[in-house]
Amino acid sequence: MDDFTRKFNLVEERDEQIHEILSTVYRALEEKGYNPINQIVGYILSEDPTYITNHNHARTLIRKIDRDELLQVLVRKYLGQ
């Protein structure tokens, strides 16, 4: 395995971890009756953890993701790269 493939695999693996965390946070917000998209966007823009519920440890989970890293993943996914 060359360095490029190894780095690509690490990026893919981290993207998948972030996807899993965001999905869990989304479901937790939905279960508590919040608008998940609005709450996640509020968190991303402000980095204020109170936008995210503690339900199912969602707040703890989302704080494991650096905001810059989260935005990079979202843009990559949106653009299909």
JSON list of C-alpha atoms in Angstrom, two decimals:
[
{"chain": "A", "resi": 1, "resn": "MET", "atom": "CA", "xyz": [0.00, 0.00, 0.00]},
{"chain": "A", "resi": 2, "resn": "ASP", "atom": "CA", "xyz": [1.51, 3.33, -1.02]},
{"chain": "A", "resi": 3, "resn": "ASP", "atom": "CA", "xyz": [1.34, 6.56, 1.00]},
{"chain": "A", "resi": 4, "resn": "PHE", "atom": "CA", "xyz": [-1.45, 8.04, -1.14]},
{"chain": "A", "resi": 5, "resn": "THR", "atom": "CA", "xyz": [-3.67, 4.99, -0.68]},
{"chain": "A", "resi": 6, "resn": "ARG", "atom": "CA", "xyz": [-2.98, 4.91, 3.05]},
{"chain": "A", "resi": 7, "resn": "LYS", "atom": "CA", "xyz": [-3.86, 8.62, 3.43]},
{"chain": "A", "resi": 8, "resn": "PHE", "atom": "CA", "xyz": [-6.98, 8.20, 1.31]},
{"chain": "A", "resi": 9, "resn": "ASN", "atom": "CA", "xyz": [-8.10, 5.26, 3.45]},
{"chain": "A", "resi": 10, "resn": "LEU", "atom": "CA", "xyz": [-7.58, 7.30, 6.62]},
{"chain": "A", "resi": 11, "resn": "VAL", "atom": "CA", "xyz": [-9.60, 10.20, 5.21]},
{"chain": "A", "resi": 12, "resn": "GLU", "atom": "CA", "xyz": [-12.36, 7.82, 4.12]},
{"chain": "A", "resi": 13, "resn": "GLU", "atom": "CA", "xyz": [-12.39, 6.16, 7.54]},
{"chain": "A", "resi": 14, "resn": "ARG", "atom": "CA", "xyz": [-12.57, 9.50, 9.36]},
{"chain": "A", "resi": 15, "resn": "ASP", "atom": "CA", "xyz": [-15.33, 10.72, 7.01]},
{"chain": "A", "resi": 16, "resn": "GLU", "atom": "CA", "xyz": [-17.32, 7.60, 7.88]},
{"chain": "A", "resi": 17, "resn": "GLN", "atom": "CA", "xyz": [-16.81, 8.19, 11.62]},
{"chain": "A", "resi": 18, "resn": "ILE", "atom": "CA", "xyz": [-18.03, 11.76, 11.23]},
{"chain": "A", "resi": 19, "resn": "HIS", "atom": "CA", "xyz": [-21.04, 10.55, 9.22]},
{"chain": "A", "resi": 20, "resn": "GLU", "atom": "CA", "xyz": [-21.92, 8.10, 12.00]},
{"chain": "A", "resi": 21, "resn": "ILE", "atom": "CA", "xyz": [-21.62, 10.80, 14.67]},
{"chain": "A", "resi": 22, "resn": "LEU", "atom": "CA", "xyz": [-23.72, 13.27, 12.69]},
{"chain": "A", "resi": 23, "resn": "SER", "atom": "CA", "xyz": [-26.37, 10.63, 12.07]},
{"chain": "A", "resi": 24, "resn": "THR", "atom": "CA", "xyz": [-26.53, 9.80, 15.77]},
{"chain": "A", "resi": 25, "resn": "VAL", "atom": "CA", "xyz": [-26.73, 13.50, 16.71]},
{"chain": "A", "resi": 26, "resn": "TYR", "atom": "CA", "xyz": [-29.43, 14.05, 14.07]},
{"chain": "A", "resi": 27, "resn": "ARG", "atom": "CA", "xyz": [-31.55, 11.18, 15.43]},
{"chain": "A", "resi": 28, "resn": "ALA", "atom": "CA", "xyz": [-31.11, 12.36, 19.03]},
{"chain": "A", "resi": 29, "resn": "LEU", "atom": "CA", "xyz": [-32.25, 15.88, 18.12]},
{"chain": "A", "resi": 30, "resn": "GLU", "atom": "CA", "xyz": [-35.20, 14.50, 16.18]},
{"chain": "A", "resi": 31, "resn": "GLU", "atom": "CA", "xyz": [-36.21, 12.24, 19.09]},
{"chain": "A", "resi": 32, "resn": "LYS", "atom": "CA", "xyz": [-36.27, 15.25, 21.39]},
{"chain": "A", "resi": 33, "resn": "GLY", "atom": "CA", "xyz": [-38.49, 17.21, 18.98]},
{"chain": "A", "resi": 34, "resn": "TYR", "atom": "CA", "xyz": [-35.89, 19.63, 17.65]},
{"chain": "A", "resi": 35, "resn": "ASN", "atom": "CA", "xyz": [-35.30, 20.58, 14.01]},
{"chain": "A", "resi": 36, "resn": "PRO", "atom": "CA", "xyz": [-31.99, 18.71, 13.61]},
{"chain": "A", "resi": 37, "resn": "ILE", "atom": "CA", "xyz": [-30.72, 20.70, 10.64]},
{"chain": "A", "resi": 38, "resn": "ASN", "atom": "CA", "xyz": [-31.29, 24.05, 12.37]},
{"chain": "A", "resi": 39, "resn": "GLN", "atom": "CA", "xyz": [-29.66, 22.83, 15.57]},
{"chain": "A", "resi": 40, "resn": "ILE", "atom": "CA", "xyz": [-26.59, 21.35, 13.83]},
{"chain": "A", "resi": 41, "resn": "VAL", "atom": "CA", "xyz": [-26.11, 24.49, 11.72]},
{"chain": "A", "resi": 42, "resn": "GLY", "atom": "CA", "xyz": [-26.43, 26.63, 14.85]},
{"chain": "A", "resi": 43, "resn": "TYR", "atom": "CA", "xyz": [-23.75, 24.53, 16.52]},
{"chain": "A", "resi": 44, "resn": "ILE", "atom": "CA", "xyz": [-21.43, 24.71, 13.50]},
{"chain": "A", "resi": 45, "resn": "LEU", "atom": "CA", "xyz": [-21.77, 28.48, 13.21]},
{"chain": "A", "resi": 46, "resn": "SER", "atom": "CA", "xyz": [-21.41, 29.26, 16.90]},
{"chain": "A", "resi": 47, "resn": "GLU", "atom": "CA", "xyz": [-19.62, 26.23, 18.37]},
{"chain": "A", "resi": 48, "resn": "ASP", "atom": "CA", "xyz": [-22.10, 26.58, 21.22]},
{"chain": "A", "resi": 49, "resn": "PRO", "atom": "CA", "xyz": [-22.71, 23.03, 22.47]},
{"chain": "A", "resi": 50, "resn": "THR", "atom": "CA", "xyz": [-26.13, 23.94, 23.90]},
{"chain": "A", "resi": 51, "resn": "TYR", "atom": "CA", "xyz": [-27.52, 23.68, 20.35]},
{"chain": "A", "resi": 52, "resn": "ILE", "atom": "CA", "xyz": [-27.07, 19.92, 20.72]},
{"chain": "A", "resi": 53, "resn": "THR", "atom": "CA", "xyz": [-29.08, 17.85, 23.17]},
{"chain": "A", "resi": 54, "resn": "ASN", "atom": "CA", "xyz": [-27.45, 15.60, 25.75]},
{"chain": "A", "resi": 55, "resn": "HIS", "atom": "CA", "xyz": [-29.92, 12.88, 24.75]},
{"chain": "A", "resi": 56, "resn": "ASN", "atom": "CA", "xyz": [-28.02, 9.70, 23.74]},
{"chain": "A", "resi": 57, "resn": "HIS", "atom": "CA", "xyz": [-24.74, 11.54, 24.46]},
{"chain": "A", "resi": 58, "resn": "ALA", "atom": "CA", "xyz": [-25.17, 13.59, 21.28]},
{"chain": "A", "resi": 59, "resn": "ARG", "atom": "CA", "xyz": [-23.42, 16.66, 22.70]},
{"chain": "A", "resi": 60, "resn": "THR", "atom": "CA", "xyz": [-20.41, 14.63, 23.78]},
{"chain": "A", "resi": 61, "resn": "LEU", "atom": "CA", "xyz": [-20.22, 12.94, 20.40]},
{"chain": "A", "resi": 62, "resn": "ILE", "atom": "CA", "xyz": [-20.36, 16.08, 18.28]},
{"chain": "A", "resi": 63, "resn": "ARG", "atom": "CA", "xyz": [-17.67, 17.75, 20.38]},
{"chain": "A", "resi": 64, "resn": "LYS", "atom": "CA", "xyz": [-15.29, 14.97, 19.26]},
{"chain": "A", "resi": 65, "resn": "ILE", "atom": "CA", "xyz": [-15.33, 16.54, 15.79]},
{"chain": "A", "resi": 66, "resn": "ASP", "atom": "CA", "xyz": [-13.32, 19.66, 15.04]},
{"chain": "A", "resi": 67, "resn": "ARG", "atom": "CA", "xyz": [-15.59, 22.23, 13.32]},
{"chain": "A", "resi": 68, "resn": "ASP", "atom": "CA", "xyz": [-13.14, 22.79, 10.48]},
{"chain": "A", "resi": 69, "resn": "GLU", "atom": "CA", "xyz": [-12.91, 19.06, 9.89]},
{"chain": "A", "resi": 70, "resn": "LEU", "atom": "CA", "xyz": [-16.70, 18.78, 9.95]},
{"chain": "A", "resi": 71, "resn": "LEU", "atom": "CA", "xyz": [-17.08, 21.57, 7.40]},
{"chain": "A", "resi": 72, "resn": "GLN", "atom": "CA", "xyz": [-14.46, 19.98, 5.14]},
{"chain": "A", "resi": 73, "resn": "VAL", "atom": "CA", "xyz": [-16.32, 16.67, 5.20]},
{"chain": "A", "resi": 74, "resn": "LEU", "atom": "CA", "xyz": [-19.66, 18.33, 4.51]},
{"chain": "A", "resi": 75, "resn": "VAL", "atom": "CA", "xyz": [-18.29, 20.31, 1.56]},
{"chain": "A", "resi": 76, "resn": "ARG", "atom": "CA", "xyz": [-16.51, 17.23, 0.14]},
{"chain": "A", "resi": 77, "resn": "LYS", "atom": "CA", "xyz": [-19.72, 15.18, 0.40]},
{"chain": "A", "resi": 78, "resn": "TYR", "atom": "CA", "xyz": [-21.85, 17.93, -1.05]},
{"chain": "A", "resi": 79, "resn": "LEU", "atom": "CA", "xyz": [-19.52, 18.35, -4.02]},
{"chain": "A", "resi": 80, "resn": "GLY", "atom": "CA", "xyz": [-19.14, 14.60, -4.42]},
{"chain": "A", "resi": 81, "resn": "GLN", "atom": "CA", "xyz": [-15.39, 14.50, -3.88]}
]
